[in-house]
Coordinates of C-alpha atoms in Angstrom, one line a residue:
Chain A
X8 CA 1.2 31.1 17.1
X9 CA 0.7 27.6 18.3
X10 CA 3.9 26.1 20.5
X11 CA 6.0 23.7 19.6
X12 CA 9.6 22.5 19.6
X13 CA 12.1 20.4 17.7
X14 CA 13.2 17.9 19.0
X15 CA 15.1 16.7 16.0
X16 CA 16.0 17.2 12.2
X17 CA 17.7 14.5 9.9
X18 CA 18.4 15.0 6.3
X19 CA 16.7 12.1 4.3
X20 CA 15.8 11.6 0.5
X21 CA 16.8 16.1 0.0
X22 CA 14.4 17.3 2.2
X23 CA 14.4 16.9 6.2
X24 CA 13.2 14.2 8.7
X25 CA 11.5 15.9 11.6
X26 CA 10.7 15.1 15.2
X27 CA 8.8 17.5 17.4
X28 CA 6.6 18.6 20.5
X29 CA 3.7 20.7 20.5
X30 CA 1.7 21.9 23.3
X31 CA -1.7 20.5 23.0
X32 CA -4.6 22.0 24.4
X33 CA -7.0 19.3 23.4
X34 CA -4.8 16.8 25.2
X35 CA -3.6 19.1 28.1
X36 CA -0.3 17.6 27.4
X37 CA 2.8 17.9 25.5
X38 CA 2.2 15.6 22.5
X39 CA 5.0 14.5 19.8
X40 CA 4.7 14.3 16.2
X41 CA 6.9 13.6 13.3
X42 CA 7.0 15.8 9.6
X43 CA 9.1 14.7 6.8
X44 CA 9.4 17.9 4.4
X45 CA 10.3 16.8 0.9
X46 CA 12.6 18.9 -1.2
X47 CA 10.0 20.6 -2.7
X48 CA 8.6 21.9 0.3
X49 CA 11.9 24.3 0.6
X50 CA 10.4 26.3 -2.5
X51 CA 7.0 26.6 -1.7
X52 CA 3.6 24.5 0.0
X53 CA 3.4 21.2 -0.7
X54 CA 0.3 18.9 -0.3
X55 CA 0.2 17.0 3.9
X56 CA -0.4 13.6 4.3
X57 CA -1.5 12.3 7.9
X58 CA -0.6 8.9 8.4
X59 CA -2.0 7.5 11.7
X60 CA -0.5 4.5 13.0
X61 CA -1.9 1.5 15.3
X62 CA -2.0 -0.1 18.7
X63 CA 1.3 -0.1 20.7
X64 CA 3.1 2.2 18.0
X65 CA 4.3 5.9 18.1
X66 CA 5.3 8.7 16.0
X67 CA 8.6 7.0 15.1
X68 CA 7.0 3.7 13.6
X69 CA 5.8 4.5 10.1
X70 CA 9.0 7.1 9.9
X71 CA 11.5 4.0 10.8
X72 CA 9.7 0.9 9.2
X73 CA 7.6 2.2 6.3
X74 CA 10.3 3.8 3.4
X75 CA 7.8 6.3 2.8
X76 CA 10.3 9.2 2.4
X77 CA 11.6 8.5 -0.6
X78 CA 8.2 8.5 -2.9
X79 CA 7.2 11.5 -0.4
X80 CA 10.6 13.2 -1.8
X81 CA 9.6 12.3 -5.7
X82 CA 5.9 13.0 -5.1
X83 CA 6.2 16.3 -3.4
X84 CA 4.7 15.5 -0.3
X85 CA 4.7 16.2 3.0
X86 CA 4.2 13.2 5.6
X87 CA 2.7 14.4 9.0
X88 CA 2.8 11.4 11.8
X89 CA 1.2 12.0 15.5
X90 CA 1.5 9.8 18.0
X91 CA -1.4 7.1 18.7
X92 CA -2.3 8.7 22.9
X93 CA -1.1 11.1 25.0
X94 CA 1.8 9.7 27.2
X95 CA 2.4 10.2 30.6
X96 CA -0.8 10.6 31.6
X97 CA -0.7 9.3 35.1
X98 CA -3.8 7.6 34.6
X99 CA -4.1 4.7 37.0
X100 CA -3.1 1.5 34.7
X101 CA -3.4 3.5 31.0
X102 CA 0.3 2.3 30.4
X103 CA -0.5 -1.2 31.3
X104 CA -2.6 -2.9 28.2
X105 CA -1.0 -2.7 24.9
X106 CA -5.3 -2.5 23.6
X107 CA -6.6 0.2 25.5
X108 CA -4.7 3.5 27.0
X109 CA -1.3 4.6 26.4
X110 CA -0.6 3.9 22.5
X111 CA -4.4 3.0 22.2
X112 CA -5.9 6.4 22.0
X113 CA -8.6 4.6 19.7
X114 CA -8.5 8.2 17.6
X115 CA -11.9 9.2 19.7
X116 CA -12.8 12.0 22.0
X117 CA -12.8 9.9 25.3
X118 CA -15.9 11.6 27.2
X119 CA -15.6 9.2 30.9
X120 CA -13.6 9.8 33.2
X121 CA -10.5 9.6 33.8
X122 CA -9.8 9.4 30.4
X123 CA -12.2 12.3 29.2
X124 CA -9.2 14.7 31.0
X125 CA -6.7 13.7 28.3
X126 CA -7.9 11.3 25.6
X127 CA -8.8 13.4 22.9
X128 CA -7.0 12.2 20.2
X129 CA -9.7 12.8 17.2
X130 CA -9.9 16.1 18.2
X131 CA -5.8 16.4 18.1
X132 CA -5.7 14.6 14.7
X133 CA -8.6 16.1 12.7
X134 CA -8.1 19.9 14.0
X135 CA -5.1 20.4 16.1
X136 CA -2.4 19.1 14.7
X137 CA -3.3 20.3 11.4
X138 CA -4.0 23.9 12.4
X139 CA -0.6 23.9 13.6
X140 CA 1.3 22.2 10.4
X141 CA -0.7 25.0 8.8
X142 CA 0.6 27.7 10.7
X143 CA 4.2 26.5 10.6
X144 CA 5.1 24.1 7.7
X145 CA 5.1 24.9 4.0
X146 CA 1.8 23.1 4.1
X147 CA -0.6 23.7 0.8
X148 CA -4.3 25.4 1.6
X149 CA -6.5 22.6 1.1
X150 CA -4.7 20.2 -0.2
X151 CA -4.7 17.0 3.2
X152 CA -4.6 13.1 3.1
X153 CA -5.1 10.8 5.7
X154 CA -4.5 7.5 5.9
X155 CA -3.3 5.0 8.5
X156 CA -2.7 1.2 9.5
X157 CA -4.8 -1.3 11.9
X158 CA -6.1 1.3 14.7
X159 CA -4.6 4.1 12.5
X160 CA -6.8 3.0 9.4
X161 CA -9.8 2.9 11.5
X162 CA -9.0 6.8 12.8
X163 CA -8.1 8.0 9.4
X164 CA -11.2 6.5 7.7
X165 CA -13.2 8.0 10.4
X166 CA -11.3 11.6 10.3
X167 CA -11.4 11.5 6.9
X168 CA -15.4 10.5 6.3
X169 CA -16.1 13.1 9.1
X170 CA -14.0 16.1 7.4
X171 CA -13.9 15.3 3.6
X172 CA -13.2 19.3 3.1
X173 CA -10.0 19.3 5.4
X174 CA -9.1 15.8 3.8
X175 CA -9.5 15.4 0.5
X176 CA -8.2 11.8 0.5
X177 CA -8.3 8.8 2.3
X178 CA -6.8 5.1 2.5
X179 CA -5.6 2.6 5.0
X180 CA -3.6 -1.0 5.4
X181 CA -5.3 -3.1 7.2
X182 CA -7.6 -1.0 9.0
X183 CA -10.6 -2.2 12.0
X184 CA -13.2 -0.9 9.9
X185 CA -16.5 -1.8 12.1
X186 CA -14.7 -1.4 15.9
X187 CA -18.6 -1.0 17.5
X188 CA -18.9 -4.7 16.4
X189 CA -15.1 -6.2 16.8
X190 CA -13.2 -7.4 20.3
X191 CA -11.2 -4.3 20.0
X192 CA -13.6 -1.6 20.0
X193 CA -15.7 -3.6 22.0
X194 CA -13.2 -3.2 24.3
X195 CA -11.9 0.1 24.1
X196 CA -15.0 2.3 23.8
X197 CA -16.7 1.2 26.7
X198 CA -14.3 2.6 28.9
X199 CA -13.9 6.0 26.4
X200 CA -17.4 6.5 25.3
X201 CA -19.6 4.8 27.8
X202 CA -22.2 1.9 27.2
X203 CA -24.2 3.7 24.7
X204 CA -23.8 2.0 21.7
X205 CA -24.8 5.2 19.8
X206 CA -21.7 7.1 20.8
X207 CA -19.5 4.6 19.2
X208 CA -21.0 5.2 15.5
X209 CA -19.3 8.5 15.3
X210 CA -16.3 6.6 15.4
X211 CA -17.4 2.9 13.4
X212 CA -16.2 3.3 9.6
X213 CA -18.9 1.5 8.7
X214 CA -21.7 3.7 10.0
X215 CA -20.0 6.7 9.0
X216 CA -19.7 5.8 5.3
X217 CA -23.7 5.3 5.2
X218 CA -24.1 8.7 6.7
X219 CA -20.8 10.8 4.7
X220 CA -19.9 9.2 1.9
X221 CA -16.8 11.0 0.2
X222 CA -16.4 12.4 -3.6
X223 CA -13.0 10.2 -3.1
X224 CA -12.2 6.7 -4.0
X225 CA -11.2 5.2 -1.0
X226 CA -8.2 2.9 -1.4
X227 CA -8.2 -0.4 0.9
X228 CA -4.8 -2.9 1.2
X229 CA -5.5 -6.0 3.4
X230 CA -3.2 -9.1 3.7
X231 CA -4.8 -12.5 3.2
X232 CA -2.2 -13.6 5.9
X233 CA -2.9 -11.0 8.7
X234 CA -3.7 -12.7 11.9
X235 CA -6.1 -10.2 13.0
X236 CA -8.1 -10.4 9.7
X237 CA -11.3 -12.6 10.6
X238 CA -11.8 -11.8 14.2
X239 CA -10.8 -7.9 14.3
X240 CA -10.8 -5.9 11.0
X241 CA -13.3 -8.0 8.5
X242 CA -12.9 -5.6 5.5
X243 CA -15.6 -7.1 4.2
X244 CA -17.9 -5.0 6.3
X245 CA -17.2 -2.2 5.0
X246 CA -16.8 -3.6 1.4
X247 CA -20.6 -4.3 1.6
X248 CA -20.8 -0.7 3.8
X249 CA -19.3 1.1 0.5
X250 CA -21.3 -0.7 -1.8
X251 CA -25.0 -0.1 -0.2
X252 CA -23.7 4.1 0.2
X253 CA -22.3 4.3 -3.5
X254 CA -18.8 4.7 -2.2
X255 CA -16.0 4.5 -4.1
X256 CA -13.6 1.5 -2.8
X257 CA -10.7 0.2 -3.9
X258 CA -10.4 -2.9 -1.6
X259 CA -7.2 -4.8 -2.3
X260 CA -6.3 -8.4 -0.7
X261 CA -3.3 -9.4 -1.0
X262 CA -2.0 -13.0 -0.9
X263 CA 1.0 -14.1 1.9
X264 CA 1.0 -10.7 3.4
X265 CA 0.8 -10.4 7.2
X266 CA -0.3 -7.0 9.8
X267 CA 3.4 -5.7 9.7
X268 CA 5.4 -2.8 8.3
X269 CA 7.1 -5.7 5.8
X270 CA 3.2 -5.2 4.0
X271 CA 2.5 -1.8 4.5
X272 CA 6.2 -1.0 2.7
X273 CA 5.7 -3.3 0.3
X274 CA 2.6 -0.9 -0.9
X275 CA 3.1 2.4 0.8
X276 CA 4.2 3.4 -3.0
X277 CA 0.8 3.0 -4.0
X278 CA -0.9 4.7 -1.2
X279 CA 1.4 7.9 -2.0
X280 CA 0.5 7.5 -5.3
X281 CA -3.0 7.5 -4.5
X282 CA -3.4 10.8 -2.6
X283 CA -0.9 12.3 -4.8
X284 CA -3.3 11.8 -7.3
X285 CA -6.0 13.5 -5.9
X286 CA -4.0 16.2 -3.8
X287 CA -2.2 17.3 -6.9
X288 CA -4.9 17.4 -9.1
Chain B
X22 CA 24.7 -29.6 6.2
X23 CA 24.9 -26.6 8.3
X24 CA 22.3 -26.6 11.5
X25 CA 20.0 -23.8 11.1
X26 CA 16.6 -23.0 12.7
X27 CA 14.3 -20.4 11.4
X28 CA 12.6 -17.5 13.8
X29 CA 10.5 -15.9 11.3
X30 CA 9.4 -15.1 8.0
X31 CA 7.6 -13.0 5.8
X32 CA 6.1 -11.5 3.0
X33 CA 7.7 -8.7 1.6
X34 CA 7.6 -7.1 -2.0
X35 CA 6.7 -10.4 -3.5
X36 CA 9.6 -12.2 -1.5
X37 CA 10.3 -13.2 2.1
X38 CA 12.2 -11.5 4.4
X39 CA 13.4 -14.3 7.3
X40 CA 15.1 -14.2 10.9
X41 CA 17.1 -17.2 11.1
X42 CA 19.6 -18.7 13.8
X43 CA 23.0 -20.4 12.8
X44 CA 24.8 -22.9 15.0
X45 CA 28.0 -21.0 15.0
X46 CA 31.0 -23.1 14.9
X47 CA 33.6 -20.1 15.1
X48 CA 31.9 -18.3 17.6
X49 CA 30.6 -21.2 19.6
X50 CA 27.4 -19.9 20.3
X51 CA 23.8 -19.7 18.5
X52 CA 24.3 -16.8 16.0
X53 CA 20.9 -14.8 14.6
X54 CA 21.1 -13.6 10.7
X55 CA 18.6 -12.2 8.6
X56 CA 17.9 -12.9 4.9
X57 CA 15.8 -11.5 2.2
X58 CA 14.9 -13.8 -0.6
X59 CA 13.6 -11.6 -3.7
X60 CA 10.8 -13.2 -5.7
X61 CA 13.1 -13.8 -8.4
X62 CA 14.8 -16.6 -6.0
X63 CA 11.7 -18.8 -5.8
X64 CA 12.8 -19.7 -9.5
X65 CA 16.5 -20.5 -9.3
X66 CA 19.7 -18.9 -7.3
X67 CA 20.0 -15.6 -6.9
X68 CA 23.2 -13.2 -6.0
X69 CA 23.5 -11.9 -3.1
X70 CA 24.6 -9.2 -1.3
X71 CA 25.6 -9.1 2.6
X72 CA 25.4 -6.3 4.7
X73 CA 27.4 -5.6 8.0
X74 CA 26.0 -3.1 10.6
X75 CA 27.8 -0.9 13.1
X76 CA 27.9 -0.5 16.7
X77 CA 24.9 -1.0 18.8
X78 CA 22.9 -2.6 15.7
X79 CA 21.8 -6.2 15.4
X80 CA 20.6 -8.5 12.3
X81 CA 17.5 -6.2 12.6
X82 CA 18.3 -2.9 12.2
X83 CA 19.1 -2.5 8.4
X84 CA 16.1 -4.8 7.7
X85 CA 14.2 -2.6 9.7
X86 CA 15.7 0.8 9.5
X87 CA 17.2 0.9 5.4
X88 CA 13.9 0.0 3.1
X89 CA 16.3 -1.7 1.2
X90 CA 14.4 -4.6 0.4
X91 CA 12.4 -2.8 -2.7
X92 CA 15.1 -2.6 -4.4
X93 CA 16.4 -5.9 -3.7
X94 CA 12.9 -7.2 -5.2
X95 CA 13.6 -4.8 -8.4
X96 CA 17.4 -6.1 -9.0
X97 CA 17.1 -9.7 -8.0
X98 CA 19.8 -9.9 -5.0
X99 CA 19.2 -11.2 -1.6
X100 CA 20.2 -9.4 1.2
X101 CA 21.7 -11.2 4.4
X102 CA 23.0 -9.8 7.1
X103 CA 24.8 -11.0 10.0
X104 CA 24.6 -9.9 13.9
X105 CA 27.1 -7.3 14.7
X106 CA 28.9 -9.9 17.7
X107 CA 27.9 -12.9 19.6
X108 CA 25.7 -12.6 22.4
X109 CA 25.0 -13.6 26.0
X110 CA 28.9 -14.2 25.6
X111 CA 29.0 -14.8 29.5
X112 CA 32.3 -12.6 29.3
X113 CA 32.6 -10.0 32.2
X114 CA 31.3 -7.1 31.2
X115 CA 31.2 -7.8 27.5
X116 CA 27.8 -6.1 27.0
X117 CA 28.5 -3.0 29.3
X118 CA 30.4 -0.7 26.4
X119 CA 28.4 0.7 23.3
X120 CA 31.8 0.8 21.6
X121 CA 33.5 -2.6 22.9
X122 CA 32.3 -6.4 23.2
X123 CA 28.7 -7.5 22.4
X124 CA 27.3 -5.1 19.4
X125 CA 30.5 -4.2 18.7
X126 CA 32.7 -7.3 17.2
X127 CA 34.1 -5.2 14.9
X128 CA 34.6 -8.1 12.5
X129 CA 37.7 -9.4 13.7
X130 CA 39.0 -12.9 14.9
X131 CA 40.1 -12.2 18.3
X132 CA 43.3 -13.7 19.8
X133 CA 43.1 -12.2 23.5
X134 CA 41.6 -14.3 26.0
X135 CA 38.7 -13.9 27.4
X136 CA 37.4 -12.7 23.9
X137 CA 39.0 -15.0 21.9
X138 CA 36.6 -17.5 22.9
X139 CA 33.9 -16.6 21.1
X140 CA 34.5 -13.2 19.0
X141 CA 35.3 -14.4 15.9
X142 CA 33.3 -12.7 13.7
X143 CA 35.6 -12.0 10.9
X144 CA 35.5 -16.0 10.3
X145 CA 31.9 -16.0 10.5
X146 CA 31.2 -13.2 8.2
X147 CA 33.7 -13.8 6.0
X148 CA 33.1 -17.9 5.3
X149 CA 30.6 -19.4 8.0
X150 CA 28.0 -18.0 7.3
X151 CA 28.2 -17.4 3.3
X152 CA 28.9 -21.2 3.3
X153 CA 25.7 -22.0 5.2
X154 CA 23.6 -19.5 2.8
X155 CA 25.1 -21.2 -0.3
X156 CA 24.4 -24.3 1.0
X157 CA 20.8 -23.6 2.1
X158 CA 19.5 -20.9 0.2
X159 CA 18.9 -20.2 -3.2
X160 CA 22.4 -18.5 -3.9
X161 CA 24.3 -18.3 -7.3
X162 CA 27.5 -19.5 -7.2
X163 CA 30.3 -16.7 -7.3
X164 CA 27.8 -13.9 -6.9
X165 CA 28.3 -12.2 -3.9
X166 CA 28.7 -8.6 -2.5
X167 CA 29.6 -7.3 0.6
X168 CA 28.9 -3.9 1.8
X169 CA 28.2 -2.3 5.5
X170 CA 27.6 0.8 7.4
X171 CA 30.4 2.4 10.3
X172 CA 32.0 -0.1 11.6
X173 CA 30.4 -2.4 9.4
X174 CA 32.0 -0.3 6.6
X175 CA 34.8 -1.1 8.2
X176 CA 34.0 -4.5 8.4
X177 CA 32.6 -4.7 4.9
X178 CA 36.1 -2.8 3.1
X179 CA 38.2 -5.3 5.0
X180 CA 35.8 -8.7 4.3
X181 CA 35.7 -7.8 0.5
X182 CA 39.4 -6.8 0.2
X183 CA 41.1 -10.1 1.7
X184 CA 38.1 -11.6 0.0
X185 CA 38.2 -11.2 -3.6
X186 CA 36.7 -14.2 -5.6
X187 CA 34.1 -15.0 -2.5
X188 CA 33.2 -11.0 -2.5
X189 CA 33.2 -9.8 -6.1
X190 CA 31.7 -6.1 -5.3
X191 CA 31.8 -3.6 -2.2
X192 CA 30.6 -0.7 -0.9
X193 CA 30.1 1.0 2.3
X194 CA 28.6 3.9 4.2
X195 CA 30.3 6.2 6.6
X196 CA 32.7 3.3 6.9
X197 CA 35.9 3.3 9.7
X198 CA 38.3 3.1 6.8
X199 CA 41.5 3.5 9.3
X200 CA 41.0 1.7 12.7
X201 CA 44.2 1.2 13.4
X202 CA 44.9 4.9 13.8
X203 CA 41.7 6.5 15.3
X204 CA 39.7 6.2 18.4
X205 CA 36.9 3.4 18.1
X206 CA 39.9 1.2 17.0
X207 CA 42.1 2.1 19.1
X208 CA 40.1 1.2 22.0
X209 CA 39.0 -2.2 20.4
X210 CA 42.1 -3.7 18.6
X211 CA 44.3 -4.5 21.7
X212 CA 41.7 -5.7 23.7
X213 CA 40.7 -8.3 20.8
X214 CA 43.7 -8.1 18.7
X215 CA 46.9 -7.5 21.3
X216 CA 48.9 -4.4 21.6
X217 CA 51.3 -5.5 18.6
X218 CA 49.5 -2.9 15.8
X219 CA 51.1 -5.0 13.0
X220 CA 48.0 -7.6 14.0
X221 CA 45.9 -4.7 13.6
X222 CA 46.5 -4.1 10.3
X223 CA 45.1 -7.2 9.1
X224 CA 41.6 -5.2 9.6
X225 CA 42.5 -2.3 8.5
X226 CA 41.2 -0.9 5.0
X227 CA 43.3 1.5 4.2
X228 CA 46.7 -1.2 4.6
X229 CA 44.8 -4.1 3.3
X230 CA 44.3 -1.9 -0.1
X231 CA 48.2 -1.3 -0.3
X232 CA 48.4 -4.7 -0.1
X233 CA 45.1 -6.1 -1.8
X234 CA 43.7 -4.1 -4.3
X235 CA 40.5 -5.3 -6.1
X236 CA 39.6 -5.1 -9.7
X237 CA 36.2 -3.8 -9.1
X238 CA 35.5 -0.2 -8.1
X239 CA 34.6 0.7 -4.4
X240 CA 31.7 2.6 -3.8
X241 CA 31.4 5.2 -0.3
X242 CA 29.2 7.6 0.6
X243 CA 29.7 10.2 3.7
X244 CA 27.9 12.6 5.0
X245 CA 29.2 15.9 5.3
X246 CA 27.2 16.8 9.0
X247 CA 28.4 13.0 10.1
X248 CA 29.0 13.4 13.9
X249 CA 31.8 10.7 13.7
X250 CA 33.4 12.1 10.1
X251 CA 36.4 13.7 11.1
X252 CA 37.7 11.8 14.2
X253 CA 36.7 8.4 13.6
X254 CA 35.9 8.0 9.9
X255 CA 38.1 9.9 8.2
X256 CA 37.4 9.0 4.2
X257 CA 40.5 11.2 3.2
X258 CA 42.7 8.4 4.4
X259 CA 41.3 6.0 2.4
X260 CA 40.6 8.3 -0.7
X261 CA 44.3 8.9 -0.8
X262 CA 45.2 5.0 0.1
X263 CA 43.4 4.3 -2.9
X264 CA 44.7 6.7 -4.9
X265 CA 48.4 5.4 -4.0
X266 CA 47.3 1.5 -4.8
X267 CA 45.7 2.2 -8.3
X268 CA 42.2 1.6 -6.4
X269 CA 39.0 2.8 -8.4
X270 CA 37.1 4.2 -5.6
X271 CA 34.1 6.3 -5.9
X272 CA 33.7 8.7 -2.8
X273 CA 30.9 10.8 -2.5
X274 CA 30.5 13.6 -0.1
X275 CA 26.9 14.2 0.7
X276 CA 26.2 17.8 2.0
X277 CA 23.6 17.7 4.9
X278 CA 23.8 14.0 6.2
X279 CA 24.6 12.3 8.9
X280 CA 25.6 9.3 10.3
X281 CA 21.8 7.9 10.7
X282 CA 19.6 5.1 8.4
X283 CA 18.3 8.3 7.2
X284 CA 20.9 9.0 5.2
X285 CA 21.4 5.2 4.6
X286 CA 17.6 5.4 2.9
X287 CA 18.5 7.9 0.9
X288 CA 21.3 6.4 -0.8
X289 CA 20.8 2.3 -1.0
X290 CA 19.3 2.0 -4.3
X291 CA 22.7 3.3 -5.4
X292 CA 24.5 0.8 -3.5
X293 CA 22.2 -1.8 -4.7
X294 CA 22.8 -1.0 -8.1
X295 CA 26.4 -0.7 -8.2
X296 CA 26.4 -4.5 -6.6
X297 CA 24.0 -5.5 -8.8
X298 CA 25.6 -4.4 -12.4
X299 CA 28.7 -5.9 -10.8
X300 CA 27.2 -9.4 -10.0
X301 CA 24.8 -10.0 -12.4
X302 CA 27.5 -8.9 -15.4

């Protein structure tokens, strides 16, 4: 059995608002996640959704901000939330830059030093963390969405392109869709990767999607007011990406919205929707 | 016309949810509020409903924490809510007690120097800042409704009670129905209020609905696992207050939850609705 502990457990919408901490071997730390277990998960498995959140954030931000339980609750679905890096890493610096570090795991398998010791947050997303909710939640055989925001739509399109049969669904708000080619990745996979720009197309959307295109429609929500559109997540890349690889994409821009949790709540419905549709199907 | 600066805004379920700050006349210092405006309000006033938040909370945390705002969009109401005290008071050890002073006003007017300087946040809740929203924000006449959480409850029960015409529906969650007899009031009433209790039960629900009874039926939910319920909440005091006043109250006991936004979530489209079929009637 894999270890972990509770930290917490809150009744919410009939089912149970979960904190914990697992033991990770990929990280060689304890790592944190969050599980909300709707009411129907106390009669039986119920389909897991991973929702991967972005720079700066933790397990706690989509749980606090997004109002997810309550469609979770009517959908039948669990909600699965890790953290965005391994913390206390005593990494010289990794806690100092809100881009790169602590709460900027980047959702890659950091392979320099120092960050190859702990940084190994794909590997903790797409297989360890979902072995475990396996092992110990009511989750369904497989029946696994992904999706994320910003950083965390950039990880789950790339977990979710690179292991369509453990997730069978994918979306994202507002997600850096081409980081080999954006200030952001530009910045960050350097120092995880290394200078080879080859590494970093194992974990650029927009590469991936010419290489693994999915069975799935991909759903896309971008605000027209989001101040990182133009310079950091430029859906259009992956817009023309999806259309050269036959992809499926539902790319939706939305007028007045902004990056925050006020846009992502304001269409988290639909998202749930979305891989409800396909993981109950 | 009231002075008013805004902090922030935006989009949000087709409306905009805004950080403001007040020049506060009764508290003599800046005061922060938030406000939701639904999309109905872009085409004429709409009601709106005010929500008070307990100890340690600011203006944020039901914006944040109570995805409360979908709803809001659905029914037509704005949603405003106040800080829970003035802050940077300059008082001695005002902001060094969870349970006294700054984040915990406890919506009275204070009459005991030092704090009667500035802790007047009955006066502010209860006509400051409602005349500063229907002067500056799209806000049907006569349409208002008041409801809060804890001591906000408390806050809420006692505002909408000596309130009637101005607050025309109330709720509450977990709310301090009976400060003047348990701990958390208690502590706070003589160092704001005196030591003389018959001041204290100006601000206290369960005498102002001896006193005051309202034609419109009160709404309260409470957790059954709330840490607080049986020394400091007490609903059976108010229940049976009620009952003894010809109040119409509606109490519901809510196995499993506690004190948290979690169980706030999973209960404010109730609330929202029993405003709402109250105002917009």
């Amino acid at each position: 059995m894999a270890s972990f502990e509770t930290i917490s457990e809150q009744r919410c919408f009939g089912g149970v608002q979960g904190f914990y901490r697992m033991a990770s071997g990929e990280c060689g730390l304890p790592m944190r996640f969050a599980a909300y277990q709707p009411p129907q998960a106390a009669n039986g498995p119920v389909p897991v959704l991973y929702f991967l959140a972005g720079l700066t954030c933790t397990e706690e931000t989509f749980v606090i901000k997004a109002g997810a339980q309550r469609m979770a609750a009517e959908l039948g679905l669990m909600l699965v939330c890790p953290d965005t890096s391994p913390r206390d890493t005593g990494i010289e610096g990794a806690a100092d830059d809100w881009e790169f570090g602590e709460g900027a795991g980047f959702y890659v398998d950091a392979d320099q030093p120092p960050f190859s010791r702990h940084f190994r947050m794909y590997s903790h997303v797409a297989a360890e963390l979902p072995a475990l909710v396996e092992e110990s939640f009511p989750a369904a055989e497989g029946r696994a969405g992904i999706f994320g925001h910003s950083m965390g739509g950039h990880g789950a399109l790339v977990v979710g392109l690179r292991n369509p049969k453990r997730f069978r669904s994918i979306s994202a708000f507002a997600p850096i869709v081409a980081p080999s080619r954006v200030p952001w990745g530009m910045k960050a996979f350097p120092r995880y990767l290394g200078p080879q720009r080859e590494a970093w197309l194992a974990y650029d959307a927009c590469e991936l999607v010419r290489r693994e295109a999915v069975d799935s429609t991909i759903l896309v929500d971008q605000g027209e007011q989001d101040q990182f559109l133009a310079r950091q997540l430029r859906p259009e890349l992956f817009e023309e990406a999806c259309a050269n690889a036959g992809q499926s994409l539902v790319l939706r821009r939305h007028a007045g919205y902004d990056h925050s949790y006020y846009f992502i709540q304001s269409f988290v419905e639909d998202h749930l929707r979305h891989h409800a549709g396909i993981l109950h199907a």
